[in-house]
Coordinates of C-alpha atoms in Angstrom, one line a residue:
Chain A
M1494 CA 0.0 0.0 0.0
E1495 CA 2.8 2.4 1.0
S1496 CA 4.6 1.7 -2.2
V1497 CA 1.5 2.3 -4.3
L1498 CA 1.0 5.7 -2.6
G1499 CA 4.7 6.5 -3.0
R1500 CA 4.5 5.5 -6.6
Y1501 CA 1.5 7.6 -7.4
R1502 CA 2.2 10.3 -4.9
N1503 CA 1.4 13.2 -7.2
L1504 CA -1.8 11.7 -8.3
T1505 CA -2.8 10.9 -4.7
I1506 CA -2.2 14.4 -3.6
L1507 CA -4.1 15.7 -6.6
V1508 CA -7.1 13.5 -5.7
G1509 CA -6.8 14.5 -2.1
V1510 CA -6.8 18.3 -2.9
L1511 CA -9.7 17.9 -5.3
F1512 CA -11.6 15.8 -2.8
L1513 CA -11.2 18.4 -0.1
Q1514 CA -12.4 21.2 -2.4
V1515 CA -15.4 19.1 -3.6
L1516 CA -16.2 18.4 0.0
G1517 CA -16.1 22.1 0.8
L1518 CA -18.2 22.9 -2.2
A1519 CA -20.8 20.2 -1.2
I1520 CA -21.0 21.7 2.2
Q1521 CA -21.6 25.2 0.8
V1522 CA -24.3 23.9 -1.6
K1523 CA -26.0 21.9 1.2
R1524 CA -26.1 24.9 3.5
S1525 CA -26.7 27.5 0.8
A1526 CA -29.6 28.9 2.7
D1527 CA -27.2 30.1 5.4
A1528 CA -25.0 32.6 3.6
E1529 CA -22.8 33.1 6.7
N1530 CA -20.9 29.9 6.3
T1531 CA -18.2 31.3 4.0
R1532 CA -18.4 34.8 5.3
L1533 CA -15.2 35.0 7.2
I1534 CA -13.0 33.6 4.5
R1535 CA -14.6 35.9 2.0
I1536 CA -14.1 38.8 4.3
W1537 CA -10.4 38.1 4.4
A1538 CA -10.1 38.0 0.7
V1539 CA -12.1 41.0 0.1
S1540 CA -10.4 42.9 2.8
A1541 CA -7.0 42.1 1.3
I1542 CA -8.0 43.3 -2.2
T1543 CA -10.4 46.2 -1.8
P1544 CA -8.1 48.7 0.1
F1545 CA -5.8 48.7 -3.0
E1546 CA -8.8 49.1 -5.3
R1547 CA -10.1 52.0 -3.1
G1548 CA -6.7 53.6 -3.2
L1549 CA -6.4 53.3 -7.0
V1550 CA -9.9 54.6 -7.6
W1551 CA -9.2 57.5 -5.2
A1552 CA -6.0 58.4 -7.0
Q1553 CA -7.6 58.0 -10.4
H1554 CA -10.6 60.2 -9.5
G1555 CA -8.3 62.7 -7.8
G1556 CA -6.2 63.0 -10.9
G1557 CA -9.2 63.1 -13.2
N1558 CA -10.9 65.8 -11.1
L1559 CA -7.8 67.9 -11.0
W1560 CA -7.6 67.7 -14.8
R1561 CA -11.3 68.3 -15.4
N1562 CA -11.9 71.0 -12.8
Y1563 CA -8.8 73.1 -13.2
C1564 CA -6.9 72.3 -16.3
F1565 CA -9.4 71.3 -19.0
L1566 CA -12.3 73.8 -19.0
R1567 CA -12.5 74.3 -22.7
G1568 CA -16.0 74.4 -24.0
V1569 CA -17.6 74.8 -20.6
R1570 CA -19.3 78.1 -21.7
A1571 CA -20.9 76.4 -24.7
E1572 CA -21.9 73.4 -22.6
N1573 CA -23.4 75.7 -20.0
R1574 CA -25.5 77.4 -22.7
Q1575 CA -26.5 74.1 -24.1
L1576 CA -27.5 72.8 -20.7
K1577 CA -29.6 75.9 -20.0
E1578 CA -31.5 75.3 -23.2
E1579 CA -31.9 71.7 -22.2
I1580 CA -33.4 72.9 -18.8
E1581 CA -35.9 75.0 -20.6
R1582 CA -36.9 72.1 -22.7
M1583 CA -37.2 69.9 -19.7
R1584 CA -39.4 72.4 -17.9
L1585 CA -41.8 72.4 -20.7
E1586 CA -41.8 68.7 -20.8
Q1587 CA -42.2 68.5 -17.1
V1588 CA -45.4 70.6 -17.3
R1589 CA -46.9 68.1 -19.7
L1590 CA -45.7 65.0 -17.9
S1591 CA -46.8 66.2 -14.5
E1592 CA -50.3 66.6 -15.8
D1593 CA -50.2 63.0 -17.0
A1594 CA -48.7 61.8 -13.7
A1595 CA -51.4 63.6 -11.7
Q1596 CA -54.0 62.1 -13.8
A1597 CA -52.5 58.6 -13.3
H1598 CA -52.3 59.2 -9.6
R1599 CA -55.9 60.1 -9.5
L1600 CA -56.9 57.0 -11.4
Q1601 CA -54.7 54.9 -9.2
S1602 CA -56.2 56.3 -6.0
L1603 CA -59.6 55.7 -7.4
L1604 CA -58.7 52.0 -7.8
A1605 CA -56.9 51.9 -4.4
F1606 CA -53.7 50.8 -6.0
K1607 CA -50.6 50.8 -4.0
E1608 CA -47.3 52.1 -5.5
Q1609 CA -43.8 51.4 -4.4
V1610 CA -41.5 54.4 -4.4
I1611 CA -37.8 54.8 -3.7
A1612 CA -37.6 56.5 -0.3
K1613 CA -33.9 56.5 0.3
T1614 CA -30.7 55.8 -1.6
V1615 CA -27.1 55.6 -0.7
P1616 CA -24.6 56.7 -3.4
A1617 CA -21.6 54.3 -3.8
Q1618 CA -18.5 54.1 -5.9
V1619 CA -17.6 51.0 -8.0
I1620 CA -14.1 49.9 -6.9
G1621 CA -13.7 46.5 -8.5
S1622 CA -15.1 43.4 -10.0
S1623 CA -15.3 39.7 -9.2
A1624 CA -12.0 38.8 -11.0
S1625 CA -13.8 36.4 -13.3
D1626 CA -15.1 36.5 -16.8
L1627 CA -17.8 34.0 -16.0
S1628 CA -19.6 36.2 -13.5
R1629 CA -20.7 39.8 -13.8
S1630 CA -20.4 41.4 -10.4
I1631 CA -18.9 44.5 -9.0
Y1632 CA -17.7 45.7 -5.7
I1633 CA -18.9 49.0 -4.3
D1634 CA -17.3 51.0 -1.5
K1635 CA -20.3 50.9 0.8
G1636 CA -21.3 48.1 3.2
S1637 CA -23.2 47.2 6.3
N1638 CA -21.7 50.2 8.0
H1639 CA -23.5 52.5 5.6
G1640 CA -26.9 50.7 5.9
I1641 CA -26.5 48.4 2.9
A1642 CA -28.2 45.0 3.2
Q1643 CA -28.6 41.9 1.1
D1644 CA -31.0 42.0 -1.9
M1645 CA -31.1 45.8 -2.1
A1646 CA -31.6 47.2 -5.6
V1647 CA -28.6 49.0 -7.2
I1648 CA -29.4 51.6 -9.8
T1649 CA -28.0 54.5 -11.7
A1650 CA -29.7 57.5 -13.2
G1651 CA -29.8 55.6 -16.5
G1652 CA -31.4 52.4 -15.2
I1653 CA -31.1 49.4 -13.0
V1654 CA -27.7 47.8 -12.4
G1655 CA -28.2 44.8 -10.1
K1656 CA -28.8 43.7 -6.6
V1657 CA -26.6 43.5 -3.5
L1658 CA -25.5 39.9 -3.2
R1659 CA -23.1 40.0 -0.3
V1660 CA -22.5 42.7 2.3
Y1661 CA -19.2 43.3 4.2
P1662 CA -18.5 46.0 6.7
S1663 CA -17.3 48.6 4.2
T1664 CA -17.8 47.0 0.8
S1665 CA -20.6 45.1 -0.9
L1666 CA -20.7 42.7 -3.8
V1667 CA -23.3 43.5 -6.4
L1668 CA -24.6 40.9 -8.8
M1669 CA -25.3 42.7 -12.1
I1670 CA -28.4 42.1 -14.2
N1671 CA -26.3 40.7 -17.0
D1672 CA -24.9 37.8 -14.9
Q1673 CA -26.1 34.4 -16.0
S1674 CA -27.5 33.6 -12.6
S1675 CA -29.5 36.8 -12.2
G1676 CA -33.1 37.3 -13.1
V1677 CA -35.2 40.5 -13.2
G1678 CA -38.9 40.7 -13.6
V1679 CA -39.6 43.2 -16.4
L1680 CA -42.3 44.4 -18.7
L1681 CA -42.4 46.0 -22.1
E1682 CA -43.5 49.6 -21.8
K1683 CA -45.9 49.7 -24.8
S1684 CA -47.3 46.2 -25.0
R1685 CA -47.1 45.6 -21.2
L1686 CA -45.9 42.1 -21.8
Q1687 CA -44.1 40.6 -18.8
G1688 CA -40.9 38.5 -18.9
V1689 CA -37.8 37.6 -17.1
L1690 CA -34.5 39.3 -18.0
R1691 CA -31.4 37.1 -17.8
G1692 CA -27.7 37.5 -18.6
T1693 CA -25.7 35.5 -21.2
P1694 CA -22.2 34.2 -21.1
N1695 CA -21.2 37.2 -23.2
G1696 CA -22.7 39.6 -20.7
E1697 CA -25.7 40.4 -22.9
L1698 CA -29.3 40.6 -21.7
I1699 CA -32.0 38.3 -22.9
L1700 CA -35.7 38.7 -22.2
E1701 CA -37.3 35.3 -21.7
R1702 CA -40.7 34.0 -21.3
V1703 CA -42.4 36.1 -23.9
M1704 CA -44.6 34.0 -26.2
S1705 CA -43.6 33.8 -29.8
D1706 CA -47.0 35.0 -31.1
E1707 CA -46.6 38.3 -29.3
Q1708 CA -45.5 41.4 -31.3
V1709 CA -42.3 42.9 -29.9
V1710 CA -40.5 45.5 -31.9
P1711 CA -36.9 46.7 -31.5
G1712 CA -36.6 50.0 -29.8
E1713 CA -39.3 49.3 -27.3
T1714 CA -38.5 50.3 -23.8
V1715 CA -38.2 47.7 -21.0
Q1716 CA -39.0 48.5 -17.5
S1717 CA -38.9 46.7 -14.2
S1718 CA -42.2 45.1 -13.3
G1719 CA -41.6 45.0 -9.6
G1720 CA -42.5 41.3 -9.5
D1721 CA -39.1 40.3 -8.2
Q1722 CA -39.6 42.3 -5.0
I1723 CA -36.2 43.9 -5.4
F1724 CA -36.6 46.6 -8.1
P1725 CA -39.5 49.0 -7.7
K1726 CA -41.8 49.0 -10.7
G1727 CA -41.2 51.3 -13.5
L1728 CA -37.5 51.7 -13.4
P1729 CA -35.8 51.8 -16.8
V1730 CA -34.0 48.6 -17.7
G1731 CA -33.2 48.9 -21.3
T1732 CA -34.5 48.8 -24.9
V1733 CA -35.2 45.9 -27.1
S1734 CA -32.4 45.6 -29.7
K1735 CA -33.2 42.4 -31.5
V1736 CA -36.1 39.9 -31.6
S1737 CA -35.7 36.4 -32.8
P1738 CA -37.4 33.0 -32.3
G1739 CA -36.2 31.3 -29.2
R1740 CA -36.5 27.9 -27.6
E1741 CA -39.9 26.2 -27.6
M1742 CA -42.7 28.7 -27.9
F1743 CA -40.9 31.7 -26.6
L1744 CA -39.2 34.6 -28.3
S1745 CA -35.5 35.4 -27.7
I1746 CA -35.4 39.2 -27.2
K1747 CA -32.1 40.9 -26.8
V1748 CA -32.1 43.9 -24.6
K1749 CA -29.6 46.7 -24.6
P1750 CA -29.2 47.8 -21.0
A1751 CA -30.2 51.4 -20.1
A1752 CA -27.3 51.7 -17.7
D1753 CA -23.8 51.3 -19.2
L1754 CA -23.0 48.2 -17.2
S1755 CA -19.4 47.9 -18.5
R1756 CA -18.4 51.4 -17.4
L1757 CA -20.1 51.9 -14.1
E1758 CA -18.4 54.4 -11.7
E1759 CA -21.1 55.6 -9.4
V1760 CA -24.3 53.8 -8.4
L1761 CA -27.2 54.3 -6.0
V1762 CA -28.2 51.6 -3.6
V1763 CA -31.9 51.7 -2.8
T1764 CA -31.8 51.3 1.0
E1765 CA -35.5 52.1 1.6
K1766 CA -38.6 51.6 -0.3
Q1767 CA -42.1 52.7 0.7
E1768 CA -45.4 51.3 -0.3
R1769 CA -48.1 53.9 -0.3
E1770 CA -51.4 54.7 -1.8
P1771 CA -51.1 57.3 -4.5
V1772 CA -52.2 60.7 -3.4
A1773 CA -54.3 62.6 -5.8
E1774 CA -54.0 66.3 -6.0
S1775 CA -56.7 68.2 -4.2
G1776 CA -59.1 65.5 -3.3
G1777 CA -58.8 63.4 -6.4
R1778 CA -61.4 65.0 -8.7
A1779 CA -59.1 67.4 -10.5
R1780 CA -59.5 67.7 -14.2
A1781 CA -56.7 67.8 -16.7
A1782 CA -58.0 71.1 -18.1
D1783 CA -58.0 72.6 -14.6
I1784 CA -54.4 71.5 -14.0
L1785 CA -53.4 73.0 -17.3
A1786 CA -55.2 76.2 -16.4
Q1787 CA -53.4 76.5 -13.2
R1788 CA -50.1 76.5 -15.1
L1789 CA -51.1 79.0 -17.7
P1790 CA -50.1 82.6 -17.8
S1791 CA -52.9 85.1 -17.7
V1792 CA -54.0 88.0 -19.7
P1793 CA -52.7 91.5 -18.9
D1794 CA -54.8 94.4 -17.8
K1795 CA -56.9 94.8 -20.9
P1796 CA -60.3 93.3 -20.0
A1797 CA -62.2 95.5 -22.4
T1798 CA -60.4 94.1 -25.4
V1799 CA -61.0 90.5 -24.5
V1800 CA -64.3 90.5 -22.8
G1801 CA -65.9 93.0 -25.1
A1802 CA -64.8 91.3 -28.3
A1803 CA -66.8 88.2 -27.8
P1804 CA -69.0 86.3 -25.5
E1805 CA -67.5 84.9 -22.4
G1806 CA -66.8 81.5 -23.7
S1807 CA -65.0 82.7 -26.7
T1808 CA -63.1 85.2 -24.7
G1809 CA -61.9 82.5 -22.5
S1810 CA -61.0 80.5 -25.5
G1811 CA -59.1 83.3 -26.9
V1812 CA -56.8 83.5 -24.0
T1813 CA -56.8 80.0 -22.9
G1814 CA -56.2 78.5 -26.2
E1815 CA -52.9 80.1 -26.6
G1816 CA -51.8 79.2 -23.3
S1817 CA -53.0 75.7 -23.6
S1818 CA -51.4 75.3 -26.9
A1819 CA -48.2 76.3 -25.3
S1820 CA -48.5 74.0 -22.5
A1821 CA -50.0 71.0 -24.2
K1822 CA -47.7 71.1 -27.2
P1823 CA -44.5 72.9 -26.1
H1824 CA -42.1 73.8 -28.7
P1825 CA -39.1 71.5 -28.3
N1826 CA -36.6 74.3 -28.3
G1827 CA -38.5 76.7 -26.3
A1828 CA -37.7 79.4 -28.8
G1829 CA -40.0 81.6 -30.8
Q1830 CA -41.0 80.6 -34.2
P1831 CA -42.9 82.5 -36.8
G1832 CA -46.6 82.2 -36.1
T1833 CA -46.2 80.6 -32.7
E1834 CA -44.4 83.3 -31.0
T1835 CA -47.1 84.1 -28.5
G1836 CA -47.6 80.5 -27.7
T1837 CA -43.9 80.0 -27.1
K1838 CA -43.6 83.0 -24.9
L1839 CA -46.5 81.8 -22.9
A1840 CA -44.9 78.4 -22.7
G1841 CA -41.9 80.2 -21.3
G1842 CA -44.1 81.9 -18.9
A1843 CA -45.9 78.8 -17.8
P1844 CA -43.0 77.1 -16.2
A1845 CA -42.3 80.4 -14.4
A1846 CA -45.0 79.5 -12.1
S1847 CA -43.5 76.1 -11.4
A1848 CA -39.9 77.2 -11.6
P1849 CA -37.8 79.8 -9.9
A1850 CA -39.5 83.1 -10.2
G1851 CA -38.7 85.1 -13.3
S1852 CA -36.9 82.4 -15.0
N1853 CA -38.6 83.0 -18.3
A1854 CA -41.6 85.1 -17.4
A1855 CA -43.6 86.6 -20.3
S1856 CA -43.1 90.2 -20.7
P1857 CA -46.0 92.6 -20.8
G1858 CA -45.7 92.9 -24.5
A1859 CA -45.7 89.3 -25.0
A1860 CA -48.8 88.8 -22.9
H1861 CA -50.5 91.6 -24.7
S1862 CA -49.7 90.1 -28.0
V1863 CA -51.5 86.9 -26.9
V1864 CA -54.7 88.8 -26.4
V1865 CA -54.5 90.5 -29.7
A1866 CA -53.4 87.6 -31.8
G1867 CA -55.3 85.0 -29.9
P1868 CA -58.9 84.6 -30.9
S1869 CA -58.7 83.1 -34.3
A1870 CA -56.3 80.3 -33.5
T1871 CA -57.1 79.7 -29.9
G1872 CA -60.7 78.6 -30.1
E1873 CA -59.8 75.3 -31.5
V1874 CA -57.0 74.8 -29.0
L1875 CA -59.5 75.4 -26.2
T1876 CA -61.7 72.9 -27.8
K1877 CA -58.9 70.4 -27.6
V1878 CA -58.2 71.2 -24.0
A1879 CA -61.9 70.9 -23.2
Q1880 CA -62.0 67.6 -25.0
K1881 CA -59.0 66.3 -23.2
G1882 CA -60.5 67.4 -19.9
A1883 CA -63.8 65.7 -20.8
S1884 CA -62.1 62.5 -21.9
G1885 CA -60.1 62.4 -18.6
D1886 CA -63.3 62.6 -16.6
S1887 CA -66.4 60.4 -16.5
G1888 CA -69.0 60.6 -19.2
S1889 CA -71.7 61.8 -16.9
K1890 CA -69.8 64.9 -16.1
S1891 CA -68.8 65.8 -19.5
G1892 CA -71.2 68.7 -19.8
A1893 CA -70.2 70.4 -16.7
G1894 CA -66.7 69.5 -17.3
S1895 CA -66.4 71.3 -20.5
A1896 CA -68.0 74.3 -19.1
A1897 CA -65.5 74.3 -16.2
G1898 CA -62.8 73.6 -18.7
S1899 CA -63.7 76.7 -20.6
K1900 CA -63.9 78.9 -17.6
A1901 CA -61.0 77.6 -15.5
P1902 CA -58.3 78.5 -18.0
V1903 CA -59.6 82.0 -18.3
S1904 CA -59.3 82.8 -14.7
A1905 CA -56.0 81.0 -14.1
A1906 CA -54.5 82.4 -17.2
S1907 CA -55.7 85.9 -16.4
N1908 CA -54.2 85.8 -12.9
S1909 CA -50.9 84.4 -13.7
A1910 CA -50.3 86.4 -16.8
S1911 CA -51.1 89.7 -15.2
N1912 CA -48.8 88.8 -12.4
S1913 CA -46.0 87.9 -14.6
A1914 CA -46.6 90.7 -16.9
S1915 CA -46.6 93.4 -14.3
N1916 CA -44.1 91.7 -12.1
P1917 CA -41.4 89.4 -13.5
T1918 CA -41.0 87.6 -10.2
S1919 CA -44.5 86.4 -10.5
N1920 CA -45.2 87.4 -6.9
P1921 CA -48.8 88.5 -6.7
T1922 CA -48.5 90.1 -3.3
S1923 CA -45.5 92.3 -4.2
N1924 CA -47.3 94.3 -6.8
P1925 CA -50.7 95.5 -5.6
A1926 CA -51.2 97.6 -8.7
S1927 CA -51.4 94.6 -11.0
N1928 CA -53.6 92.8 -8.6
S1929 CA -56.1 95.6 -8.3
A1930 CA -56.0 96.1 -12.1
N1931 CA -57.2 92.6 -13.0
S1932 CA -60.5 92.6 -11.3
P1933 CA -62.4 90.9 -14.2
A1934 CA -60.0 88.1 -14.0
K1935 CA -60.7 87.7 -10.4
A1936 CA -64.4 87.7 -11.1
S1937 CA -63.9 84.8 -13.4
T1938 CA -61.8 83.1 -10.7
R1939 CA -64.8 83.4 -8.4
R1940 CA -67.0 81.8 -11.0
L1941 CA -64.6 79.0 -11.4
K1942 CA -64.6 78.4 -7.7
L1943 CA -68.3 78.0 -7.8
S1944 CA -68.2 75.7 -10.7
G1945 CA -65.8 73.2 -9.3
P1946 CA -63.5 72.5 -6.4
Q1947 CA -60.4 72.5 -8.6
G1948 CA -60.6 75.9 -9.8
N1949 CA -58.3 77.5 -7.3
P1950 CA -55.2 78.4 -9.2
Q1951 CA -52.2 77.8 -7.1
P1952 CA -49.1 77.9 -9.3
A1953 CA -46.4 76.6 -7.1
A1954 CA -43.4 74.5 -7.8
T1955 CA -44.2 71.7 -5.4
E1956 CA -47.8 71.5 -6.3
D1957 CA -47.2 71.4 -10.0
N1958 CA -45.2 68.4 -9.6
P1959 CA -47.0 65.7 -7.7
H1960 CA -43.7 63.9 -7.2
Chain B
M1031 CA 9.9 22.7 -33.5
P1032 CA 7.5 24.1 -31.0
I1033 CA 7.2 21.2 -28.6
T1034 CA 10.1 18.9 -27.9
Y1035 CA 9.9 15.6 -26.1
T1036 CA 12.9 15.5 -23.7
S1037 CA 14.0 13.5 -20.8
G1038 CA 13.7 14.9 -17.3
E1039 CA 17.4 15.5 -17.0
Q1040 CA 17.5 17.7 -20.0
I1041 CA 14.8 20.1 -18.7
E1042 CA 15.7 22.8 -16.3
V1043 CA 13.7 23.3 -13.2
Y1044 CA 13.3 26.8 -11.9
R1045 CA 12.3 28.3 -8.6
F1046 CA 11.2 31.7 -7.6
S1047 CA 11.8 34.0 -4.7
I1048 CA 9.1 34.3 -2.0
P1049 CA 8.1 37.8 -3.0
V1050 CA 7.6 36.7 -6.6
T1051 CA 5.8 33.5 -5.5
V1052 CA 3.3 35.5 -3.4
G1053 CA 3.3 38.9 -5.1
V1054 CA 2.7 37.9 -8.7
P1055 CA -0.4 35.8 -8.1
L1056 CA -1.8 38.5 -5.7
L1057 CA -1.0 41.2 -8.3
A1058 CA -2.7 39.1 -11.0
L1059 CA -5.8 38.7 -8.8
F1060 CA -5.9 42.4 -8.0
L1061 CA -5.5 43.4 -11.7
Q1062 CA -8.2 40.9 -12.7
A1063 CA -10.6 42.5 -10.2
F1064 CA -9.7 46.0 -10.9
L1065 CA -9.0 46.4 -14.6
P1066 CA -12.2 45.1 -16.1
R1067 CA -14.1 48.0 -14.4
R1068 CA -11.8 50.5 -16.2
F1069 CA -11.3 48.5 -19.4
P1070 CA -14.3 46.3 -20.0
F1071 CA -12.6 44.2 -22.7
F1072 CA -10.1 43.1 -20.1
S1073 CA -12.7 40.8 -18.6
I1074 CA -12.0 38.3 -21.3
F1075 CA -8.6 37.6 -19.9
D1076 CA -7.9 35.3 -16.9
L1077 CA -4.7 36.5 -15.4
P1078 CA -4.8 34.1 -12.5
L1079 CA -5.0 31.2 -14.9
L1080 CA -2.0 32.5 -16.9
V1081 CA 0.0 32.9 -13.7
T1082 CA -1.0 29.4 -12.6
I1083 CA 0.1 27.9 -15.9
F1084 CA 3.4 29.8 -15.9
F1085 CA 4.4 28.8 -12.4
A1086 CA 3.4 25.2 -13.0
M1087 CA 5.3 24.9 -16.2
A1088 CA 8.4 26.6 -14.8
R1089 CA 8.6 24.6 -11.6
R1090 CA 7.7 21.3 -13.3
N1091 CA 6.6 19.9 -10.0
P1092 CA 3.0 18.5 -10.1
I1093 CA 2.5 18.9 -6.3
S1094 CA 3.7 22.5 -6.4
G1095 CA 1.7 23.2 -9.5
L1096 CA -1.6 21.8 -8.1
L1097 CA -1.2 23.6 -4.8
T1098 CA -0.4 26.9 -6.5
G1099 CA -3.4 26.4 -8.7
A1100 CA -5.6 25.5 -5.8
A1101 CA -4.5 28.6 -3.8
I1102 CA -5.0 31.0 -6.6
G1103 CA -8.3 29.5 -7.6
L1104 CA -9.7 29.6 -4.1
V1105 CA -8.8 33.3 -3.7
Q1106 CA -10.4 34.0 -7.0
D1107 CA -13.5 32.2 -5.8
M1108 CA -13.6 34.3 -2.7
L1109 CA -13.9 37.5 -4.7
G1110 CA -16.7 36.2 -6.9
P1111 CA -20.4 35.6 -6.3
Y1112 CA -20.4 31.8 -6.6
P1113 CA -19.6 29.1 -4.1
I1114 CA -15.9 28.8 -3.2
G1115 CA -14.2 25.9 -4.9
L1116 CA -15.2 26.3 -8.5
Y1117 CA -12.1 28.0 -9.7
G1118 CA -10.1 26.2 -7.0
I1119 CA -10.9 22.8 -8.6
A1120 CA -10.4 24.0 -12.1
K1121 CA -7.1 25.6 -11.4
T1122 CA -5.9 22.7 -9.4
V1123 CA -6.4 20.5 -12.4
V1124 CA -4.7 23.0 -14.7
G1125 CA -1.8 23.4 -12.3
Y1126 CA -1.3 19.7 -12.1
G1127 CA -1.6 19.2 -15.8
A1128 CA 0.7 22.1 -16.7
S1129 CA 3.4 21.0 -14.4
S1130 CA 3.1 17.4 -15.6
L1131 CA 3.3 18.6 -19.1
G1132 CA 6.2 20.9 -18.3
A1133 CA 8.1 18.0 -16.8
K1134 CA 7.8 16.0 -20.0
L1135 CA 7.9 18.6 -22.7
D1136 CA 10.0 21.6 -23.4
V1137 CA 7.6 24.4 -23.6
E1138 CA 10.0 27.4 -23.6
N1139 CA 9.2 28.8 -27.0
A1140 CA 6.4 31.0 -28.0
G1141 CA 4.5 28.6 -30.2
A1142 CA 4.5 25.9 -27.6
R1143 CA 3.3 28.3 -25.0
L1144 CA 0.6 29.6 -27.2
L1145 CA -0.8 26.1 -27.8
V1146 CA -0.4 25.0 -24.2
T1147 CA -2.2 28.1 -22.9
L1148 CA -5.0 27.7 -25.3
G1149 CA -5.4 24.1 -24.4
F1150 CA -5.4 24.7 -20.7
Y1151 CA -7.8 27.5 -21.0
L1152 CA -10.3 25.2 -22.6
V1153 CA -9.6 22.5 -20.0
H1154 CA -10.1 25.0 -17.3
A1155 CA -13.4 26.1 -18.7
A1156 CA -14.5 22.5 -19.2
V1157 CA -13.8 21.6 -15.6
Y1158 CA -15.3 24.8 -14.3
F1159 CA -18.6 24.3 -16.2
M1160 CA -18.7 20.7 -15.3
V1161 CA -18.5 21.4 -11.6
A1162 CA -20.7 24.5 -11.8
R1163 CA -23.4 22.6 -13.5
G1164 CA -23.0 19.2 -12.0
M1165 CA -22.4 20.1 -8.4
V1166 CA -23.6 23.6 -7.8
N1167 CA -26.4 23.5 -10.3
L1168 CA -25.6 26.9 -11.7
T1169 CA -27.4 27.7 -14.9
L1170 CA -24.3 28.7 -16.8
D1171 CA -24.3 28.5 -20.6
W1172 CA -21.2 27.8 -22.6
S1173 CA -20.6 29.8 -25.7
W1174 CA -18.1 28.2 -28.1
S1175 CA -17.4 31.4 -30.0
H1176 CA -16.8 33.3 -26.8
G1177 CA -14.7 30.4 -25.4
I1178 CA -12.5 30.1 -28.4
L1179 CA -12.0 33.8 -28.7
A1180 CA -11.2 34.1 -25.0
G1181 CA -8.8 31.2 -25.2
L1182 CA -6.9 32.7 -28.1
A1183 CA -6.8 36.1 -26.4
N1184 CA -5.5 34.5 -23.3
A1185 CA -2.9 32.5 -25.2
V1186 CA -1.6 35.6 -26.9
L1187 CA -1.4 37.6 -23.7
G1188 CA 0.1 34.6 -22.0
V1189 CA 3.0 34.4 -24.4
G1190 CA 3.9 38.0 -23.6
L1191 CA 3.3 37.6 -19.9
Y1192 CA 5.5 34.4 -19.7
F1193 CA 8.4 36.1 -21.3
A1194 CA 8.1 39.0 -18.9
L1195 CA 7.9 36.6 -15.9
D1196 CA 10.8 34.6 -17.2
K1197 CA 13.0 37.4 -15.8
F1198 CA 12.1 36.3 -12.3
K1199 CA 13.2 32.7 -12.8
Q1200 CA 16.0 31.4 -10.7
R1201 CA 17.9 28.3 -11.7
T1202 CA 18.0 25.6 -9.1

């Protein structure tokens, strides 16, 4: 026996070492429910590697910041201008979206839906990866000391990244969504089809469990469905890049991740989620037209021109229509165009109510031009607004709704435009002259209050945005 | 002639200083964990595997080779998300195989090193997948195109790396 072992000493040791490792592996697999088994040994390894990674990341960022913030500032002025234009565009978009969101909230509250929202996040820096091509995971520089726990969602501004797999005192291991062992419950934004997103050996994302008879087109947005209890519903995941027949009766849908998973530097760990019932604005019976009206700028102090020119309804439409067109269909650049100048200026004025005062408030001249140029084009816009309002409400209220819709914009528009016209800071209390001058507008405000509970125009930044 | 069959006496056996023995594998593990975040294409390489093959072939001692492979593989496992032992087992086999091969064949030239590295990369992947699927029940898929490409990339990098590491060799 001894001679046999001596003769095959190398082989015996190989078998012994392999046996020990297989045994260790078997123990881990058997006790996989208890993740603490291998904790200590992993902590040692991670503690040995991550300080160097932290140091390198720190040095790299320090050098990079020094270069970017002090040495390389070329093009900042142009970029700043571009960003300001972008902000203007976003504000216009926000006005439109917040209306939709408010409407969705109202509907959700009517149906007593619960929504899950991200209550708290912890920013973290990516310091390393798992040292393996066969797994897609990263290390972040925040751990249990910073409130990180297992199975927390990790996201970026672009989209979801993965979930926290293991937590150490000052670092955490994040399993990315393109790992082969990960799975994320997702749904397609337009078709609302649900599926499971998995990683491939190449680090790509495949959407599984979508039947082959469904219509999925490249370019469609993929969102988290919330079904995995890790990622809140509605977070961007990616876009469909390729659709092909898959195994059995399912489609193989390739998804391009929304977050750049190969170049992650900073991420957010969702440390707290809240489940709450959606809160509708002002009691849950607001109408889209009313919300629009609250955001509209108002007419200047020329009541005779407006009211005297036509009956009340058409007067309202003359003013409101312009404002509505500006809000409902904002010009993408936020800049004046021939034929739409008044609308554009109003659109600039609309966000002034929901944005820092005077950011782009309409000048008196601009507001005045609305009144003069308005009536012909604005009637149909009002009709659209009224239709939109009516369609957002129940059918039984359509008659009253349209009436309120035609009145509400008048009052709100009148108030806010006169304020912005007479006072660029849009502060109604600081300029009593303008307030005293627009008494007809106030009268219509009173009428609006009588006609519906949502007629109280309150243009404020926080109230405009239900979020 | 890329691979020469020689007797044991004709082949030189090398050893390494302790700093190199410990430092080079640790550096390889560190770079493998750090560089792919900065250079995503780097994730295709497996530096710990290349270091395992190099030390095993240079020492030409199967026991030393398998222990080196086991140690490097286990540390690599500790940094990853999967159970500890997957890389350990795969690199143990590779370390044993490379040192056994190095004891029988002269693998000092670039062509031989390229072929040996490509071969052991595939062996490593085969053992890893076998254990991962058979024992741990991981749902890992093997991609031939990715595997061959990664094997070639590792082989090319390995040839350069081995010549760089040759400078640390000490004759026994």
